[in-house]
PDB file of C-alpha atoms in Angstrom:
ATOM      1  CA  MET A 137      -4.274 -19.075   5.054  1.00 37.00           C
ATOM      2  CA  ALA A 138      -1.246 -16.982   4.214  1.00 42.00           C
ATOM      3  CA  VAL A 139      -0.796 -15.187   0.939  1.00 59.00           C
ATOM      4  CA  SER A 140       2.280 -16.818  -0.521  1.00 52.00           C
ATOM      5  CA  SER A 141       4.630 -16.120  -3.370  1.00 46.00           C
ATOM      6  CA  GLY A 142       4.161 -17.923  -6.641  1.00 47.00           C
ATOM      7  CA  GLU A 143       7.743 -19.190  -6.389  1.00 43.00           C
ATOM      8  CA  GLY A 144       8.045 -22.934  -6.060  1.00 41.00           C
ATOM      9  CA  LYS A 145       4.653 -23.657  -7.669  1.00 45.00           C
ATOM     10  CA  THR A 146       6.222 -24.876 -10.887  1.00 45.00           C
ATOM     11  CA  ALA A 147       4.715 -28.307 -11.471  1.00 45.00           C
ATOM     12  CA  GLY A 148       4.758 -29.119 -15.150  1.00 43.00           C
ATOM     13  CA  GLN A 149       7.261 -26.404 -16.007  1.00 46.00           C
ATOM     14  CA  GLU A 150       9.265 -28.893 -18.106  1.00 60.00           C
ATOM     15  CA  ASP A 151       6.337 -29.293 -20.551  1.00 75.00           C
ATOM     16  CA  PRO A 152       6.665 -26.466 -23.150  1.00 78.00           C
ATOM     17  CA  VAL A 153       3.244 -27.169 -24.686  1.00 76.00           C
ATOM     18  CA  ARG A 154       1.532 -26.972 -21.305  1.00 73.00           C
ATOM     19  CA  ARG A 155       3.479 -23.833 -20.457  1.00 76.00           C
ATOM     20  CA  GLU A 156       2.485 -22.115 -23.701  1.00 76.00           C
ATOM     21  CA  ASP A 157      -1.148 -23.040 -23.088  1.00 76.00           C
ATOM     22  CA  ALA A 158      -0.908 -21.483 -19.609  1.00 73.00           C
ATOM     23  CA  ARG A 159       0.634 -18.345 -21.106  1.00 76.00           C
ATOM     24  CA  GLN A 160      -2.228 -18.023 -23.607  1.00 75.00           C
ATOM     25  CA  ARG A 161      -4.837 -18.499 -20.877  1.00 71.00           C
ATOM     26  CA  ALA A 162      -3.130 -15.864 -18.734  1.00 70.00           C
ATOM     27  CA  GLY A 163      -3.146 -13.439 -21.643  1.00 68.00           C
ATOM     28  CA  GLU A 164      -6.824 -14.084 -22.406  1.00 60.00           C
ATOM     29  CA  GLN A 165      -7.723 -13.417 -18.757  1.00 67.00           C
ATOM     30  CA  GLY A 166      -5.672 -10.222 -18.635  1.00 69.00           C
ATOM     31  CA  LEU A 167      -3.454 -11.597 -15.877  1.00 71.00           C
ATOM     32  CA  LEU A 168      -0.224 -10.346 -17.428  1.00 67.00           C
ATOM     33  CA  PHE A 169      -1.270  -6.698 -17.217  1.00 60.00           C
ATOM     34  CA  ASP A 170       1.916  -4.788 -16.402  1.00 59.00           C
ATOM     35  CA  GLU A 171       1.162  -1.151 -17.159  1.00 60.00           C
ATOM     36  CA  ARG A 172       1.707   1.214 -14.227  1.00 62.00           C
ATOM     37  CA  PRO A 173      -1.494   3.255 -13.750  1.00 63.00           C
ATOM     38  CA  ALA A 174      -1.397   6.841 -12.577  1.00 66.00           C
ATOM     39  CA  ALA A 175      -2.228   7.386  -8.897  1.00 61.00           C
ATOM     40  CA  LEU A 176      -5.061   9.674  -7.859  1.00 60.00           C
ATOM     41  CA  PRO A 177      -4.498  12.400  -5.218  1.00 63.00           C
ATOM     42  CA  ASP A 178      -4.214  10.859  -1.750  1.00 68.00           C
ATOM     43  CA  ASP A 179      -6.268  13.597  -0.114  1.00 74.00           C
ATOM     44  CA  ILE A 180      -9.426  12.912  -2.115  1.00 86.00           C
ATOM     45  CA  GLY A 181     -12.095  10.920  -0.299  1.00 92.00           C
ATOM     46  CA  TYR A 182     -15.213   9.152  -1.540  1.00 94.00           C
ATOM     47  CA  ARG A 183     -18.410   8.692   0.428  1.00 94.00           C
ATOM     48  CA  GLY A 184     -20.045   5.317   0.968  1.00 94.00           C
ATOM     49  CA  PRO A 185     -22.446   5.342  -2.010  1.00 95.00           C
ATOM     50  CA  THR A 186     -19.608   6.343  -4.349  1.00 96.00           C
ATOM     51  CA  ALA A 187     -17.328   3.619  -2.954  1.00 96.00           C
ATOM     52  CA  CYS A 188     -20.125   1.070  -3.453  1.00 97.00           C
ATOM     53  CA  ALA A 189     -20.705   2.131  -7.054  1.00 96.00           C
ATOM     54  CA  ALA A 190     -17.003   1.970  -7.936  1.00 95.00           C
ATOM     55  CA  ALA A 191     -16.395  -1.360  -6.171  1.00 96.00           C
ATOM     56  CA  GLY A 192     -19.627  -3.011  -7.315  1.00 96.00           C
ATOM     57  CA  ILE A 193     -20.877  -3.826  -3.820  1.00 97.00           C
ATOM     58  CA  THR A 194     -23.963  -3.047  -1.753  1.00 97.00           C
ATOM     59  CA  TYR A 195     -24.025  -0.472   1.029  1.00 95.00           C
ATOM     60  CA  ARG A 196     -24.856  -3.297   3.441  1.00 95.00           C
ATOM     61  CA  GLN A 197     -21.613  -5.058   2.485  1.00 96.00           C
ATOM     62  CA  LEU A 198     -19.643  -1.816   2.801  1.00 96.00           C
ATOM     63  CA  ASP A 199     -21.072  -1.114   6.256  1.00 94.00           C
ATOM     64  CA  TYR A 200     -20.510  -4.666   7.505  1.00 94.00           C
ATOM     65  CA  TRP A 201     -16.912  -4.785   6.265  1.00 95.00           C
ATOM     66  CA  ALA A 202     -16.188  -1.424   7.924  1.00 94.00           C
ATOM     67  CA  ARG A 203     -17.764  -2.433  11.249  1.00 92.00           C
ATOM     68  CA  THR A 204     -15.908  -5.763  11.330  1.00 93.00           C
ATOM     69  CA  GLY A 205     -12.580  -4.193  10.363  1.00 93.00           C
ATOM     70  CA  LEU A 206     -12.224  -5.983   7.008  1.00 94.00           C
ATOM     71  CA  VAL A 207     -11.953  -2.780   4.967  1.00 94.00           C
ATOM     72  CA  GLU A 208     -12.141   0.442   6.969  1.00 93.00           C
ATOM     73  CA  PRO A 209     -12.061   3.948   5.458  1.00 94.00           C
ATOM     74  CA  THR A 210      -8.570   5.391   5.859  1.00 91.00           C
ATOM     75  CA  ILE A 211      -9.404   9.037   5.176  1.00 91.00           C
ATOM     76  CA  ARG A 212     -12.245   9.473   7.653  1.00 87.00           C
ATOM     77  CA  ALA A 213     -14.158   6.991   9.789  1.00 85.00           C
ATOM     78  CA  ALA A 214     -17.736   7.577  10.865  1.00 73.00           C
ATOM     79  CA  HIS A 215     -17.971   9.211  14.307  1.00 68.00           C
ATOM     80  CA  GLY A 216     -21.483   9.486  15.671  1.00 61.00           C
ATOM     81  CA  SER A 217     -24.749  10.272  13.962  1.00 59.00           C
ATOM     82  CA  GLY A 218     -24.581  12.266  10.757  1.00 59.00           C
ATOM     83  CA  SER A 219     -20.870  11.817  10.072  1.00 66.00           C
ATOM     84  CA  GLN A 220     -19.799  10.350   6.748  1.00 84.00           C
ATOM     85  CA  ARG A 221     -17.074   7.786   6.077  1.00 90.00           C
ATOM     86  CA  LEU A 222     -14.561   8.805   3.436  1.00 93.00           C
ATOM     87  CA  TYR A 223     -12.759   6.077   1.494  1.00 95.00           C
ATOM     88  CA  SER A 224      -9.475   6.523  -0.346  1.00 92.00           C
ATOM     89  CA  PHE A 225      -8.736   5.236  -3.839  1.00 91.00           C
ATOM     90  CA  ARG A 226      -6.700   2.395  -2.310  1.00 90.00           C
ATOM     91  CA  ASP A 227      -9.602   1.481   0.003  1.00 93.00           C
ATOM     92  CA  ILE A 228     -11.934   1.168  -2.987  1.00 94.00           C
ATOM     93  CA  LEU A 229      -9.380  -0.916  -4.874  1.00 93.00           C
ATOM     94  CA  VAL A 230      -9.271  -3.339  -1.934  1.00 94.00           C
ATOM     95  CA  LEU A 231     -13.089  -3.358  -1.708  1.00 96.00           C
ATOM     96  CA  LYS A 232     -13.308  -4.425  -5.352  1.00 95.00           C
ATOM     97  CA  VAL A 233     -10.699  -7.160  -4.823  1.00 93.00           C
ATOM     98  CA  VAL A 234     -12.630  -8.454  -1.786  1.00 94.00           C
ATOM     99  CA  LYS A 235     -15.824  -8.595  -3.851  1.00 94.00           C
ATOM    100  CA  ARG A 236     -14.106 -10.602  -6.588  1.00 91.00           C
ATOM    101  CA  LEU A 237     -12.556 -13.041  -4.119  1.00 90.00           C
ATOM    102  CA  LEU A 238     -15.961 -13.575  -2.479  1.00 90.00           C
ATOM    103  CA  ASP A 239     -17.596 -14.138  -5.865  1.00 89.00           C
ATOM    104  CA  THR A 240     -15.099 -16.895  -6.641  1.00 84.00           C
ATOM    105  CA  GLY A 241     -15.755 -18.748  -3.386  1.00 86.00           C
ATOM    106  CA  VAL A 242     -12.775 -17.753  -1.252  1.00 86.00           C
ATOM    107  CA  SER A 243     -13.701 -17.760   2.438  1.00 87.00           C
ATOM    108  CA  LEU A 244     -13.961 -14.541   4.403  1.00 86.00           C
ATOM    109  CA  GLN A 245     -11.232 -15.746   6.765  1.00 86.00           C
ATOM    110  CA  GLN A 246      -8.849 -16.219   3.835  1.00 86.00           C
ATOM    111  CA  ILE A 247      -9.822 -12.841   2.435  1.00 90.00           C
ATOM    112  CA  ARG A 248      -9.016 -11.138   5.758  1.00 90.00           C
ATOM    113  CA  THR A 249      -5.482 -12.525   5.563  1.00 86.00           C
ATOM    114  CA  ALA A 250      -5.122 -11.393   1.939  1.00 88.00           C
ATOM    115  CA  VAL A 251      -6.392  -7.897   2.796  1.00 89.00           C
ATOM    116  CA  GLN A 252      -3.895  -7.579   5.637  1.00 87.00           C
ATOM    117  CA  HIS A 253      -1.153  -8.603   3.220  1.00 84.00           C
ATOM    118  CA  LEU A 254      -2.253  -5.925   0.739  1.00 85.00           C
ATOM    119  CA  ARG A 255      -2.338  -3.300   3.499  1.00 83.00           C
ATOM    120  CA  ASN A 256       1.342  -3.975   4.148  1.00 81.00           C
ATOM    121  CA  ARG A 257       2.187  -3.284   0.513  1.00 78.00           C
ATOM    122  CA  GLY A 258       3.019   0.150  -0.839  1.00 69.00           C
ATOM    123  CA  VAL A 259       0.457   1.705  -3.151  1.00 67.00           C
ATOM    124  CA  ALA A 260       2.882   1.618  -6.093  1.00 65.00           C
ATOM    125  CA  ASP A 261       3.459  -2.111  -5.564  1.00 74.00           C
ATOM    126  CA  LEU A 262      -0.235  -2.987  -5.685  1.00 81.00           C
ATOM    127  CA  ALA A 263      -0.608  -2.287  -9.397  1.00 78.00           C
ATOM    128  CA  GLN A 264       2.121  -4.823 -10.167  1.00 81.00           C
ATOM    129  CA  ILE A 265       0.549  -7.744  -8.266  1.00 87.00           C
ATOM    130  CA  THR A 266      -1.642 -10.541  -9.600  1.00 87.00           C
ATOM    131  CA  LEU A 267      -3.507 -12.597  -7.008  1.00 88.00           C
ATOM    132  CA  MET A 268      -4.082 -16.241  -7.973  1.00 84.00           C
ATOM    133  CA  SER A 269      -6.277 -18.710  -6.140  1.00 82.00           C
ATOM    134  CA  ASP A 270      -7.458 -22.288  -6.355  1.00 78.00           C
ATOM    135  CA  GLY A 271     -10.381 -21.461  -4.063  1.00 76.00           C
ATOM    136  CA  VAL A 272      -8.432 -22.677  -1.017  1.00 76.00           C
ATOM    137  CA  SER A 273      -5.201 -20.696  -1.019  1.00 79.00           C
ATOM    138  CA  VAL A 274      -4.360 -17.258  -2.404  1.00 85.00           C
ATOM    139  CA  TYR A 275      -0.976 -16.724  -4.034  1.00 85.00           C
ATOM    140  CA  GLU A 276       0.759 -13.460  -4.822  1.00 86.00           C
ATOM    141  CA  CYS A 277       2.526 -13.185  -8.175  1.00 87.00           C
ATOM    142  CA  THR A 278       4.743 -10.267  -9.105  1.00 84.00           C
ATOM    143  CA  SER A 279       5.920 -11.549 -12.495  1.00 84.00           C
ATOM    144  CA  ALA A 280       4.380 -13.110 -15.586  1.00 83.00           C
ATOM    145  CA  ASP A 281       6.415 -16.291 -15.044  1.00 85.00           C
ATOM    146  CA  GLU A 282       4.913 -16.807 -11.574  1.00 84.00           C
ATOM    147  CA  VAL A 283       1.386 -16.461 -12.997  1.00 84.00           C
ATOM    148  CA  ILE A 284       2.121 -18.982 -15.737  1.00 82.00           C
ATOM    149  CA  ASP A 285       3.763 -21.419 -13.310  1.00 83.00           C
ATOM    150  CA  LEU A 286       0.655 -21.404 -11.113  1.00 80.00           C
ATOM    151  CA  LEU A 287      -1.719 -21.839 -14.043  1.00 80.00           C
ATOM    152  CA  GLN A 288       0.153 -24.781 -15.516  1.00 78.00           C
ATOM    153  CA  GLY A 289       0.721 -26.325 -12.099  1.00 75.00           C
ATOM    154  CA  GLY A 290      -2.984 -26.348 -11.307  1.00 69.00           C
ATOM    155  CA  GLN A 291      -2.917 -23.920  -8.355  1.00 64.00           C
ATOM    156  CA  GLY A 292      -4.271 -20.990 -10.355  1.00 62.00           C
ATOM    157  CA  VAL A 293      -7.947 -21.587 -11.067  1.00 70.00           C
ATOM    158  CA  PHE A 294      -8.573 -17.859 -11.331  1.00 80.00           C
ATOM    159  CA  GLY A 295      -6.585 -14.665 -10.991  1.00 85.00           C
ATOM    160  CA  ILE A 296      -7.038 -10.985 -10.269  1.00 87.00           C
ATOM    161  CA  ALA A 297      -4.550  -8.562 -11.810  1.00 85.00           C
ATOM    162  CA  LEU A 298      -4.575  -5.591  -9.441  1.00 87.00           C
ATOM    163  CA  GLY A 299      -3.295  -3.283 -12.166  1.00 84.00           C
ATOM    164  CA  ARG A 300      -6.398  -4.025 -14.218  1.00 87.00           C
ATOM    165  CA  VAL A 301      -8.675  -3.559 -11.200  1.00 89.00           C
ATOM    166  CA  TRP A 302      -6.853  -0.256 -10.581  1.00 88.00           C
ATOM    167  CA  ARG A 303      -7.772   0.915 -14.089  1.00 86.00           C
ATOM    168  CA  GLU A 304     -11.394  -0.136 -13.613  1.00 90.00           C
ATOM    169  CA  VAL A 305     -11.713   1.747 -10.322  1.00 91.00           C
ATOM    170  CA  GLU A 306      -9.939   4.760 -11.804  1.00 89.00           C
ATOM    171  CA  GLY A 307     -12.401   4.817 -14.714  1.00 89.00           C
ATOM    172  CA  SER A 308     -15.420   4.483 -12.426  1.00 91.00           C
ATOM    173  CA  LEU A 309     -14.295   7.233 -10.048  1.00 90.00           C
ATOM    174  CA  ALA A 310     -13.699   9.630 -12.954  1.00 87.00           C
ATOM    175  CA  GLU A 311     -17.481   9.756 -13.335  1.00 85.00           C
ATOM    176  CA  LEU A 312     -18.301   9.884  -9.610  1.00 88.00           C
ATOM    177  CA  PRO A 313     -18.035  12.661  -6.989  1.00 84.00           C
ATOM    178  CA  GLY A 314     -15.090  12.908  -4.625  1.00 85.00           C
ATOM    179  CA  GLU A 315     -14.241  15.457  -1.963  1.00 84.00           C
ATOM    180  CA  ARG A 316     -11.305  16.831  -0.032  1.00 78.00           C
ATOM    181  CA  ALA A 317     -10.830  15.389   3.420  1.00 69.00           C
ATOM    182  CA  ALA A 318     -12.090  17.865   6.017  1.00 57.00           C
ATOM    183  CA  VAL A 319     -10.038  18.863   9.066  1.00 46.00           C
ATOM    184  CA  GLU A 320     -12.841  17.822  11.389  1.00 44.00           C
ATOM    185  CA  ASP A 321     -16.091  15.961  10.829  1.00 43.00           C
ATOM    186  CA  ASN A 322     -18.078  19.164  11.359  1.00 41.00           C
ATOM    187  CA  VAL A 323     -16.090  21.155   8.800  1.00 40.00           C
ATOM    188  CA  PRO A 324     -17.670  21.376   5.341  1.00 40.00           C
ATOM    189  CA  ALA A 325     -16.280  18.623   3.078  1.00 40.00           C
ATOM    190  CA  ASP A 326     -15.107  21.082   0.439  1.00 39.00           C
ATOM    191  CA  HIS A 327     -13.071  23.076   2.944  1.00 36.00           C
ATOM    192  CA  PRO A 328      -9.674  23.791   1.329  1.00 34.00           C
ATOM    193  CA  ALA A 329      -7.632  22.782   4.407  1.00 35.00           C
ATOM    194  CA  ASP A 330      -7.771  19.000   4.492  1.00 39.00           C
ATOM    195  CA  GLU A 331      -6.374  16.796   7.242  1.00 42.00           C
ATOM    196  CA  LEU A 332      -3.733  15.056   5.152  1.00 44.00           C
ATOM    197  CA  ALA A 333      -2.326  18.353   3.918  1.00 42.00           C
ATOM    198  CA  GLN A 334      -2.067  19.585   7.505  1.00 45.00           C
ATOM    199  CA  ARG A 335      -0.186  16.445   8.514  1.00 46.00           C
ATOM    200  CA  ARG A 336       2.276  16.912   5.665  1.00 44.00           C
ATOM    201  CA  ARG A 337       2.823  20.536   6.656  1.00 45.00           C
ATOM    202  CA  ALA A 338       3.360  19.523  10.295  1.00 50.00           C
ATOM    203  CA  ARG A 339       6.026  17.000   9.280  1.00 49.00           C
ATOM    204  CA  ARG A 340       7.825  19.584   7.172  1.00 45.00           C
ATOM    205  CA  LEU A 341       7.807  22.076  10.015  1.00 46.00           C
ATOM    206  CA  GLY A 342       9.188  19.463  12.276  1.00 46.00           C
TER     207      GLY A 342
END
């Protein structure tokens, strides 16, 4: 399964009544959410229990998805006994999307393809995407018209507006603890010199 554009899925577009009905359904489901949320600092990491709470998943799911490479922590992976994974805001956003796709019956194989597609997207782009699915295929929509075309054409049984999920994760994390990424796993997590900052400094110094 490849995540495809909503373009070309326009069956029934000539029917204005059907199109207006699709528009109303999209609005009721919050699929036309187009506000650009504010990004959180990219050097803040969240431990496993926090990621689970924000994404609405179990720790067993989190651990399995990390070990199988579905959603791995991008700030710090676990290395040996006692080390803690640190997940970024984007990681948690993807975790929540995976959970919703699973809940609607999309296969894990399809979800892996969708996750890889999202990884290739810039963070700013993610908030402007709505994922639609008929339970078999997953379609990417980047405009309200594409969402409506899929709904009226029958391909869009359900949708996930990533901008709305972004807001949900942002609200959850505001109440949960985060920490700066440490330089090494054995450095205290609240150490002021985090790894990402050091990389940025190294690039500037050339």
